[in-house]
Amino acid sequence: MSVQVENLEKNMVKLTIEVSAEDLEKALQAVYMKEKGRISLPGFRKGKVPRAMIEKMYGVEIFFEDAANMLITQEYPKAVDECGADVVSRPEIDIAQMEKGKPFIFTAEVAVRPEVTLGEYKGVAVTKIDSAVTEEELNAEIDKERKSNARTITVEDRAIEDGDIAVIDFEGFTDGVAFEGGKGENHSLVIGSHSFIEGFEEQLIGRKTGEELDVNVTFPEEYHAQELAGKPAVFKVKINEVKMEEMPELDDEFAQDVSEFDTLAEYKEDVEKKLVERKIAEGKRMQESEAVDNIVEASQMEIPDVMIETQAQSMMEDFANRISQQGLSMEQYMQFSGTTMEQMLEQMKPEALKRIQSSLVLEEIAKKEDIQVSEEDIDAELDRMAKMYGMEADQLKEFMGDSEKESMKIELAVQKAVAMIMEHVVEKDADPE
């Protein structure tokens, strides 16, 4: 195998990888040996058809695709190692030549790690932490606890109001025809949650249990189901029940139920103390983010588009995993939110770019400052992770390969770089609103 590297614009490179004709022949033979048991021709027992006969009957290209996939899988990683490229994206593969008796040639376009020219990263200005708790913030925090301890009661003597829970049957129609996925029974809909199509929930306000009504809405132009996008629809709705949340009284008894304190005053004091602690912790995180953002702004780097797309795709996969743990598929989420996969990926790109820039800058700072990660640092991190997952550290270490260990070292070096940056920040007053 040989590899040629061509530098393209915006930190992209094109690898041209040539595999010998002999290795191509070996791959073709390997595919034939794997597939011959599935091929039968008149006059031959199944699995005994000669390769030459198969190629004559079906064309010499019959084994090309599988052989190409086999060689690309084998040779692409070797080519990356040989040329020393620091690849940060999936390759875009193109086959340049594939003929029997000739070398197999394919190209791979990939993004490589951009070079970073750092701006000033010591003495960065960040906004002072404001840990003061207002009366409104305190009351809002207590109301959250009251809401979580609220009981749901059935409303029988009044119409639906904003914030109520309407238990409804519904069926949607466009042009007088029911559409797929537009029907539900005894669905609990929180009025004001905006979980249904825009305008649906508002039309239930003022209605009472037992009423039936037509709800007229229009699907968004960018709705994920193209056959419904931009179309008017009518939902036949029956209100089966109306519920509301009744919050407990704010008194000493409430304080005793939700805390270790005997009086409401003591409980409020503890809530305020925890709010201060939370504000300080959040303030530190915001200072770190502000410091890194300022360093990124003062630095120079050119990020390949494919690197951003790869990061956005990774973020999308993380998001899908999170909502799946809540029992929701991506298809259901897109239906409820009225968005598409393409729109979500596009919306994620600014955050993807920010994450890439931050990582590159922090890794460059760690390199410039010669920040070292010791075996003790790794062991401490493994202990922390093991406790989080309820495992033994040695057991967790067994699951880690070299790449996972290297990723951990990079992440720990980045954490140390952030700590070093924060040791040198200069605090400033918040800008007046």
GROMACS .gro file of C-alpha atoms in nm:
model
  433
    1MET     CA    1   0.000   0.000   0.000
    2SER     CA    2   0.109   0.356  -0.073
    3VAL     CA    3  -0.053   0.686   0.024
    4GLN     CA    4  -0.030   1.036  -0.117
    5VAL     CA    5  -0.148   1.342   0.078
    6GLU     CA    6  -0.295   1.649  -0.089
    7ASN     CA    7  -0.369   1.952   0.127
    8LEU     CA    8  -0.704   2.112   0.048
    9GLU     CA    9  -0.864   2.432   0.175
   10LYS     CA   10  -0.987   2.486   0.530
   11ASN     CA   11  -0.784   2.208   0.697
   12MET     CA   12  -0.909   1.935   0.467
   13VAL     CA   13  -0.677   1.676   0.314
   14LYS     CA   14  -0.724   1.420   0.041
   15LEU     CA   15  -0.554   1.085   0.087
   16THR     CA   16  -0.502   0.883  -0.231
   17ILE     CA   17  -0.447   0.524  -0.125
   18GLU     CA   18  -0.315   0.263  -0.368
   19VAL     CA   19  -0.344  -0.109  -0.290
   20SER     CA   20  -0.152  -0.358  -0.499
   21ALA     CA   21  -0.322  -0.571  -0.764
   22GLU     CA   22  -0.213  -0.878  -0.567
   23ASP     CA   23  -0.393  -0.758  -0.253
   24LEU     CA   24  -0.702  -0.676  -0.460
   25GLU     CA   25  -0.698  -1.031  -0.598
   26LYS     CA   26  -0.669  -1.171  -0.244
   27ALA     CA   27  -0.969  -0.964  -0.137
   28LEU     CA   28  -1.175  -1.080  -0.436
   29GLN     CA   29  -1.087  -1.442  -0.360
   30ALA     CA   30  -1.176  -1.395   0.007
   31VAL     CA   31  -1.518  -1.258  -0.088
   32TYR     CA   32  -1.572  -1.547  -0.331
   33MET     CA   33  -1.485  -1.802  -0.060
   34LYS     CA   34  -1.729  -1.633   0.176
   35GLU     CA   35  -2.014  -1.608  -0.074
   36LYS     CA   36  -1.978  -1.922  -0.285
   37GLY     CA   37  -2.196  -2.129  -0.052
   38ARG     CA   38  -2.493  -1.910  -0.143
   39ILE     CA   39  -2.449  -1.934  -0.520
   40SER     CA   40  -2.582  -2.213  -0.739
   41LEU     CA   41  -2.574  -2.265  -1.117
   42PRO     CA   42  -2.721  -2.546  -1.325
   43GLY     CA   43  -2.473  -2.833  -1.349
   44PHE     CA   44  -2.293  -2.744  -1.026
   45ARG     CA   45  -2.363  -2.837  -0.668
   46LYS     CA   46  -2.436  -2.539  -0.441
   47GLY     CA   47  -2.110  -2.400  -0.311
   48LYS     CA   48  -1.903  -2.571  -0.581
   49VAL     CA   49  -1.942  -2.318  -0.864
   50PRO     CA   50  -1.595  -2.202  -0.980
   51ARG     CA   51  -1.528  -1.832  -0.938
   52ALA     CA   52  -1.448  -1.793  -1.309
   53MET     CA   53  -1.790  -1.934  -1.399
   54ILE     CA   54  -1.967  -1.698  -1.158
   55GLU     CA   55  -1.780  -1.399  -1.299
   56LYS     CA   56  -1.861  -1.508  -1.652
   57MET     CA   57  -2.232  -1.542  -1.574
   58TYR     CA   58  -2.276  -1.230  -1.359
   59GLY     CA   59  -1.984  -1.011  -1.465
   60VAL     CA   60  -1.638  -0.967  -1.318
   61GLU     CA   61  -1.774  -0.690  -1.095
   62ILE     CA   62  -1.991  -0.925  -0.890
   63PHE     CA   63  -1.744  -0.935  -0.599
   64PHE     CA   64  -1.610  -0.580  -0.641
   65GLU     CA   65  -1.827  -0.401  -0.384
   66ASP     CA   66  -1.757  -0.638  -0.096
   67ALA     CA   67  -1.387  -0.657  -0.185
   68ALA     CA   68  -1.366  -0.276  -0.196
   69ASN     CA   69  -1.534  -0.248   0.145
   70MET     CA   70  -1.293  -0.506   0.285
   71LEU     CA   71  -0.985  -0.325   0.152
   72ILE     CA   72  -1.104   0.020   0.256
   73THR     CA   73  -1.171  -0.106   0.609
   74GLN     CA   74  -0.824  -0.263   0.623
   75GLU     CA   75  -0.613  -0.003   0.446
   76TYR     CA   76  -0.765   0.334   0.541
   77PRO     CA   77  -0.651   0.318   0.909
   78LYS     CA   78  -0.303   0.210   0.794
   79ALA     CA   79  -0.287   0.503   0.553
   80VAL     CA   80  -0.381   0.749   0.827
   81ASP     CA   81  -0.109   0.607   1.053
   82GLU     CA   82   0.148   0.613   0.774
   83CYS     CA   83   0.093   0.976   0.676
   84GLY     CA   84   0.062   1.093   1.036
   85ALA     CA   85  -0.253   1.300   0.973
   86ASP     CA   86  -0.444   1.401   1.287
   87VAL     CA   87  -0.786   1.315   1.145
   88VAL     CA   88  -1.090   1.464   1.320
   89SER     CA   89  -1.378   1.357   1.093
   90ARG     CA   90  -1.521   1.056   0.921
   91PRO     CA   91  -1.369   0.999   0.575
   92GLU     CA   92  -1.555   1.069   0.253
   93ILE     CA   93  -1.453   0.775   0.037
   94ASP     CA   94  -1.441   0.766  -0.342
   95ILE     CA   95  -1.315   0.474  -0.554
   96ALA     CA   96  -1.080   0.599  -0.825
   97GLN     CA   97  -0.982   0.266  -0.984
   98MET     CA   98  -1.098  -0.092  -0.950
   99GLU     CA   99  -1.011  -0.335  -1.226
  100LYS     CA  100  -0.890  -0.694  -1.217
  101GLY     CA  101  -0.516  -0.710  -1.258
  102LYS     CA  102  -0.464  -0.344  -1.164
  103PRO     CA  103  -0.401  -0.171  -0.832
  104PHE     CA  104  -0.708  -0.072  -0.633
  105ILE     CA  105  -0.705   0.306  -0.579
  106PHE     CA  106  -0.941   0.501  -0.357
  107THR     CA  107  -0.943   0.848  -0.205
  108ALA     CA  108  -1.047   0.967   0.139
  109GLU     CA  109  -1.122   1.331   0.210
  110VAL     CA  110  -1.095   1.411   0.580
  111ALA     CA  111  -1.064   1.705   0.813
  112VAL     CA  112  -0.743   1.736   1.011
  113ARG     CA  113  -0.698   1.906   1.344
  114PRO     CA  114  -0.674   2.281   1.284
  115GLU     CA  115  -0.372   2.472   1.406
  116VAL     CA  116  -0.455   2.719   1.681
  117THR     CA  117  -0.288   3.055   1.725
  118LEU     CA  118  -0.361   3.143   2.086
  119GLY     CA  119  -0.456   3.487   2.206
  120GLU     CA  120  -0.389   3.604   2.562
  121TYR     CA  121  -0.516   3.346   2.810
  122LYS     CA  122  -0.382   3.478   3.140
  123GLY     CA  123  -0.550   3.771   3.307
  124VAL     CA  124  -0.878   3.724   3.117
  125ALA     CA  125  -1.164   3.946   3.240
  126VAL     CA  126  -1.475   3.773   3.377
  127THR     CA  127  -1.790   3.905   3.542
  128LYS     CA  128  -1.809   3.901   3.922
  129ILE     CA  129  -2.040   3.644   4.075
  130ASP     CA  130  -2.364   3.790   4.210
  131SER     CA  131  -2.488   3.550   4.479
  132ALA     CA  132  -2.760   3.776   4.619
  133VAL     CA  133  -3.104   3.611   4.635
  134THR     CA  134  -3.410   3.826   4.571
  135GLU     CA  135  -3.747   3.778   4.737
  136GLU     CA  136  -3.893   3.675   4.399
  137GLU     CA  137  -3.624   3.408   4.352
  138LEU     CA  138  -3.681   3.272   4.702
  139ASN     CA  139  -4.058   3.256   4.653
  140ALA     CA  140  -4.017   3.093   4.312
  141GLU     CA  141  -3.791   2.824   4.459
  142ILE     CA  142  -4.038   2.752   4.740
  143ASP     CA  143  -4.324   2.741   4.490
  144LYS     CA  144  -4.135   2.471   4.298
  145GLU     CA  145  -4.137   2.258   4.611
  146ARG     CA  146  -4.504   2.335   4.668
  147LYS     CA  147  -4.580   2.234   4.310
  148SER     CA  148  -4.391   1.907   4.343
  149ASN     CA  149  -4.602   1.833   4.652
  150ALA     CA  150  -4.927   1.943   4.493
  151ARG     CA  151  -5.216   1.702   4.456
  152THR     CA  152  -5.418   1.671   4.141
  153ILE     CA  153  -5.791   1.722   4.190
  154THR     CA  154  -6.083   1.703   3.950
  155VAL     CA  155  -6.252   2.031   3.864
  156GLU     CA  156  -6.627   2.010   3.825
  157ASP     CA  157  -6.762   2.358   3.891
  158ARG     CA  158  -6.576   2.570   3.634
  159ALA     CA  159  -6.438   2.584   3.282
  160ILE     CA  160  -6.081   2.509   3.172
  161GLU     CA  161  -5.820   2.771   3.263
  162ASP     CA  162  -5.457   2.816   3.164
  163GLY     CA  163  -5.245   2.567   3.359
  164ASP     CA  164  -5.523   2.310   3.399
  165ILE     CA  165  -5.498   1.951   3.280
  166ALA     CA  166  -5.758   1.857   3.020
  167VAL     CA  167  -5.818   1.485   2.971
  168ILE     CA  168  -5.936   1.458   2.610
  169ASP     CA  169  -6.023   1.227   2.324
  170PHE     CA  170  -5.924   1.369   1.986
  171GLU     CA  171  -5.905   1.281   1.619
  172GLY     CA  172  -5.755   1.498   1.344
  173PHE     CA  173  -5.882   1.544   0.989
  174THR     CA  174  -5.749   1.716   0.680
  175ASP     CA  175  -5.985   1.768   0.388
  176GLY     CA  176  -6.239   1.563   0.583
  177VAL     CA  177  -6.013   1.257   0.603
  178ALA     CA  178  -5.856   1.128   0.926
  179PHE     CA  179  -5.476   1.127   0.913
  180GLU     CA  180  -5.237   0.874   1.063
  181GLY     CA  181  -5.113   0.952   1.414
  182GLY     CA  182  -5.383   1.214   1.474
  183LYS     CA  183  -5.598   1.015   1.718
  184GLY     CA  184  -5.579   0.974   2.093
  185GLU     CA  185  -5.797   0.875   2.389
  186ASN     CA  186  -5.787   1.001   2.748
  187HIS     CA  187  -5.480   1.209   2.672
  188SER     CA  188  -5.377   1.440   2.957
  189LEU     CA  189  -5.292   1.778   2.806
  190VAL     CA  190  -5.148   2.056   3.022
  191ILE     CA  191  -5.297   2.381   2.895
  192GLY     CA  192  -5.016   2.625   2.823
  193SER     CA  193  -4.749   2.355   2.778
  194HIS     CA  194  -4.744   2.414   2.400
  195SER     CA  195  -4.700   2.041   2.349
  196PHE     CA  196  -4.966   2.035   2.077
  197ILE     CA  197  -4.981   2.230   1.750
  198GLU     CA  198  -4.983   2.608   1.798
  199GLY     CA  199  -5.335   2.732   1.872
  200PHE     CA  200  -5.477   2.396   1.984
  201GLU     CA  201  -5.461   2.439   2.361
  202GLU     CA  202  -5.594   2.795   2.364
  203GLN     CA  203  -5.919   2.681   2.204
  204LEU     CA  204  -5.994   2.454   2.502
  205ILE     CA  205  -5.986   2.741   2.752
  206GLY     CA  206  -6.339   2.824   2.868
  207ARG     CA  207  -6.476   2.478   2.788
  208LYS     CA  208  -6.616   2.236   3.044
  209THR     CA  209  -6.618   1.862   3.110
  210GLY     CA  210  -6.842   1.675   2.869
  211GLU     CA  211  -6.822   1.933   2.591
  212GLU     CA  212  -6.736   1.837   2.236
  213LEU     CA  213  -6.582   2.084   1.995
  214ASP     CA  214  -6.393   2.129   1.671
  215VAL     CA  215  -6.043   2.270   1.712
  216ASN     CA  216  -5.910   2.436   1.395
  217VAL     CA  217  -5.534   2.459   1.350
  218THR     CA  218  -5.278   2.485   1.072
  219PHE     CA  219  -4.971   2.263   1.064
  220PRO     CA  220  -4.636   2.449   1.044
  221GLU     CA  221  -4.487   2.489   0.697
  222GLU     CA  222  -4.179   2.297   0.814
  223TYR     CA  223  -4.376   2.014   0.978
  224HIS     CA  224  -4.187   1.684   0.968
  225ALA     CA  225  -4.472   1.498   0.796
  226GLN     CA  226  -4.465   1.652   0.448
  227GLU     CA  227  -4.819   1.544   0.366
  228LEU     CA  228  -4.944   1.764   0.656
  229ALA     CA  229  -4.698   2.057   0.632
  230GLY     CA  230  -4.880   2.389   0.598
  231LYS     CA  231  -5.223   2.226   0.578
  232PRO     CA  232  -5.530   2.330   0.782
  233ALA     CA  233  -5.671   2.058   1.006
  234VAL     CA  234  -5.977   2.004   1.223
  235PHE     CA  235  -5.956   1.806   1.546
  236LYS     CA  236  -6.274   1.655   1.685
  237VAL     CA  237  -6.226   1.689   2.060
  238LYS     CA  238  -6.421   1.559   2.357
  239ILE     CA  239  -6.335   1.684   2.706
  240ASN     CA  240  -6.359   1.388   2.943
  241GLU     CA  241  -6.225   1.551   3.257
  242VAL     CA  242  -6.065   1.870   3.385
  243LYS     CA  243  -5.802   1.860   3.657
  244MET     CA  244  -5.590   2.111   3.842
  245GLU     CA  245  -5.299   2.102   4.080
  246GLU     CA  246  -5.377   2.213   4.434
  247MET     CA  247  -5.064   2.334   4.610
  248PRO     CA  248  -5.024   2.297   4.988
  249GLU     CA  249  -5.055   2.599   5.216
  250LEU     CA  250  -4.731   2.777   5.294
  251ASP     CA  251  -4.704   2.727   5.670
  252ASP     CA  252  -4.508   2.544   5.940
  253GLU     CA  253  -4.681   2.216   5.856
  254PHE     CA  254  -4.559   2.241   5.496
  255ALA     CA  255  -4.204   2.311   5.618
  256GLN     CA  256  -4.216   2.002   5.840
  257ASP     CA  257  -4.343   1.785   5.552
  258VAL     CA  258  -4.072   1.883   5.304
  259SER     CA  259  -3.771   1.947   5.527
  260GLU     CA  260  -3.602   1.873   5.857
  261PHE     CA  261  -3.716   2.207   6.001
  262ASP     CA  262  -4.007   2.279   6.236
  263THR     CA  263  -4.092   2.629   6.121
  264LEU     CA  264  -4.148   2.801   5.789
  265ALA     CA  265  -3.892   3.068   5.882
  266GLU     CA  266  -3.617   2.807   5.933
  267TYR     CA  267  -3.711   2.636   5.609
  268LYS     CA  268  -3.698   2.965   5.415
  269GLU     CA  269  -3.356   3.044   5.563
  270ASP     CA  270  -3.223   2.705   5.451
  271VAL     CA  271  -3.369   2.746   5.100
  272GLU     CA  272  -3.204   3.088   5.073
  273LYS     CA  273  -2.869   2.944   5.187
  274LYS     CA  274  -2.888   2.669   4.924
  275LEU     CA  275  -2.982   2.923   4.656
  276VAL     CA  276  -2.672   3.126   4.743
  277GLU     CA  277  -2.455   2.813   4.715
  278ARG     CA  278  -2.617   2.727   4.382
  279LYS     CA  279  -2.564   3.078   4.250
  280ILE     CA  280  -2.198   3.067   4.346
  281ALA     CA  281  -2.152   2.727   4.176
  282GLU     CA  282  -2.340   2.845   3.866
  283GLY     CA  283  -2.145   3.170   3.873
  284LYS     CA  284  -1.815   2.980   3.869
  285ARG     CA  285  -1.931   2.775   3.572
  286MET     CA  286  -2.039   3.091   3.392
  287GLN     CA  287  -1.703   3.254   3.468
  288GLU     CA  288  -1.524   2.952   3.320
  289SER     CA  289  -1.741   2.967   3.010
  290GLU     CA  290  -1.690   3.344   2.980
  291ALA     CA  291  -1.313   3.310   3.017
  292VAL     CA  292  -1.291   3.036   2.752
  293ASP     CA  293  -1.520   3.232   2.516
  294ASN     CA  294  -1.293   3.536   2.550
  295ILE     CA  295  -0.983   3.328   2.480
  296VAL     CA  296  -1.150   3.170   2.175
  297GLU     CA  297  -1.241   3.516   2.047
  298ALA     CA  298  -0.880   3.629   2.084
  299SER     CA  299  -0.743   3.317   1.913
  300GLN     CA  300  -0.728   3.217   1.549
  301MET     CA  301  -0.824   2.885   1.393
  302GLU     CA  302  -1.004   2.765   1.082
  303ILE     CA  303  -1.261   2.493   1.148
  304PRO     CA  304  -1.355   2.258   0.860
  305ASP     CA  305  -1.728   2.237   0.790
  306VAL     CA  306  -1.722   1.857   0.808
  307MET     CA  307  -1.576   1.879   1.160
  308ILE     CA  308  -1.874   2.090   1.267
  309GLU     CA  309  -2.115   1.848   1.099
  310THR     CA  310  -1.952   1.552   1.274
  311GLN     CA  311  -1.980   1.724   1.612
  312ALA     CA  312  -2.343   1.820   1.548
  313GLN     CA  313  -2.421   1.460   1.455
  314SER     CA  314  -2.259   1.340   1.777
  315MET     CA  315  -2.469   1.589   1.974
  316MET     CA  316  -2.780   1.465   1.796
  317GLU     CA  317  -2.698   1.106   1.894
  318ASP     CA  318  -2.650   1.214   2.258
  319PHE     CA  319  -2.986   1.393   2.248
  320ALA     CA  320  -3.157   1.085   2.103
  321ASN     CA  321  -3.009   0.869   2.380
  322ARG     CA  322  -3.131   1.110   2.649
  323ILE     CA  323  -3.489   1.126   2.526
  324SER     CA  324  -3.496   0.749   2.470
  325GLN     CA  325  -3.432   0.710   2.842
  326GLN     CA  326  -3.755   0.905   2.890
  327GLY     CA  327  -3.941   0.662   2.665
  328LEU     CA  328  -3.952   0.895   2.364
  329SER     CA  329  -3.819   0.817   2.016
  330MET     CA  330  -3.673   1.077   1.782
  331GLU     CA  331  -3.967   1.022   1.547
  332GLN     CA  332  -4.211   1.102   1.827
  333TYR     CA  333  -4.009   1.404   1.937
  334MET     CA  334  -4.003   1.544   1.584
  335GLN     CA  335  -4.376   1.487   1.551
  336PHE     CA  336  -4.453   1.668   1.877
  337SER     CA  337  -4.209   1.953   1.813
  338GLY     CA  338  -4.298   1.993   1.445
  339THR     CA  339  -3.932   1.990   1.338
  340THR     CA  340  -3.712   1.776   1.115
  341MET     CA  341  -3.377   1.602   1.165
  342GLU     CA  342  -3.214   1.842   0.919
  343GLN     CA  343  -3.349   2.145   1.106
  344MET     CA  344  -3.227   2.008   1.440
  345LEU     CA  345  -2.878   1.944   1.302
  346GLU     CA  346  -2.867   2.298   1.160
  347GLN     CA  347  -2.975   2.441   1.496
  348MET     CA  348  -2.700   2.245   1.673
  349LYS     CA  349  -2.418   2.371   1.451
  350PRO     CA  350  -2.346   2.698   1.640
  351GLU     CA  351  -2.309   2.505   1.966
  352ALA     CA  352  -2.106   2.239   1.786
  353LEU     CA  353  -1.867   2.506   1.658
  354LYS     CA  354  -1.837   2.656   2.006
  355ARG     CA  355  -1.752   2.317   2.159
  356ILE     CA  356  -1.489   2.248   1.895
  357GLN     CA  357  -1.326   2.589   1.936
  358SER     CA  358  -1.323   2.558   2.315
  359SER     CA  359  -1.169   2.210   2.305
  360LEU     CA  360  -0.900   2.311   2.057
  361VAL     CA  361  -0.806   2.622   2.255
  362LEU     CA  362  -0.791   2.441   2.589
  363GLU     CA  363  -0.591   2.151   2.446
  364GLU     CA  364  -0.347   2.400   2.293
  365ILE     CA  365  -0.311   2.581   2.627
  366ALA     CA  366  -0.246   2.249   2.804
  367LYS     CA  367   0.021   2.174   2.544
  368LYS     CA  368   0.181   2.519   2.566
  369GLU     CA  369   0.185   2.512   2.947
  370ASP     CA  370   0.319   2.153   2.939
  371ILE     CA  371   0.035   2.039   3.167
  372GLN     CA  372   0.100   1.679   3.269
  373VAL     CA  373  -0.151   1.415   3.375
  374SER     CA  374  -0.005   1.162   3.615
  375GLU     CA  375  -0.110   0.803   3.677
  376GLU     CA  376  -0.236   0.925   4.015
  377ASP     CA  377  -0.465   1.172   3.835
  378ILE     CA  378  -0.601   0.892   3.617
  379ASP     CA  379  -0.653   0.661   3.916
  380ALA     CA  380  -0.839   0.936   4.102
  381GLU     CA  381  -1.065   0.992   3.802
  382LEU     CA  382  -1.126   0.619   3.770
  383ASP     CA  383  -1.219   0.604   4.139
  384ARG     CA  384  -1.464   0.891   4.089
  385MET     CA  385  -1.621   0.726   3.784
  386ALA     CA  386  -1.636   0.387   3.953
  387LYS     CA  387  -1.829   0.531   4.248
  388MET     CA  388  -2.067   0.703   4.005
  389TYR     CA  389  -2.138   0.376   3.822
  390GLY     CA  390  -2.134   0.157   4.132
  391MET     CA  391  -1.830  -0.040   4.016
  392GLU     CA  392  -1.483  -0.123   4.137
  393ALA     CA  393  -1.208   0.095   3.988
  394ASP     CA  394  -1.009  -0.212   3.874
  395GLN     CA  395  -1.320  -0.349   3.704
  396LEU     CA  396  -1.372  -0.018   3.521
  397LYS     CA  397  -1.006  -0.011   3.417
  398GLU     CA  398  -1.047  -0.352   3.251
  399PHE     CA  399  -1.312  -0.207   3.018
  400MET     CA  400  -1.088   0.080   2.911
  401GLY     CA  401  -0.875   0.048   2.601
  402ASP     CA  402  -0.580   0.265   2.505
  403SER     CA  403  -0.800   0.513   2.316
  404GLU     CA  404  -1.034   0.558   2.614
  405LYS     CA  405  -0.738   0.610   2.845
  406GLU     CA  406  -0.587   0.866   2.606
  407SER     CA  407  -0.921   1.050   2.586
  408MET     CA  408  -0.931   1.060   2.965
  409LYS     CA  409  -0.579   1.206   2.978
  410ILE     CA  410  -0.676   1.479   2.733
  411GLU     CA  411  -0.992   1.562   2.930
  412LEU     CA  412  -0.798   1.579   3.259
  413ALA     CA  413  -0.537   1.803   3.096
  414VAL     CA  414  -0.816   2.030   2.973
  415GLN     CA  415  -0.963   2.046   3.325
  416LYS     CA  416  -0.621   2.147   3.459
  417ALA     CA  417  -0.592   2.410   3.187
  418VAL     CA  418  -0.928   2.558   3.290
  419ALA     CA  419  -0.819   2.562   3.655
  420MET     CA  420  -0.497   2.742   3.558
  421ILE     CA  421  -0.691   2.999   3.353
  422MET     CA  422  -0.928   3.067   3.644
  423GLU     CA  423  -0.636   3.125   3.881
  424HIS     CA  424  -0.537   3.427   3.669
  425VAL     CA  425  -0.875   3.580   3.578
  426VAL     CA  426  -0.956   3.942   3.659
  427GLU     CA  427  -1.309   3.999   3.789
  428LYS     CA  428  -1.514   4.293   3.665
  429ASP     CA  429  -1.853   4.432   3.762
  430ALA     CA  430  -2.150   4.317   3.555
  431ASP     CA  431  -2.253   4.550   3.277
  432PRO     CA  432  -2.557   4.760   3.375
  433GLU     CA  433  -2.876   4.647   3.204
   0.00000   0.00000   0.00000
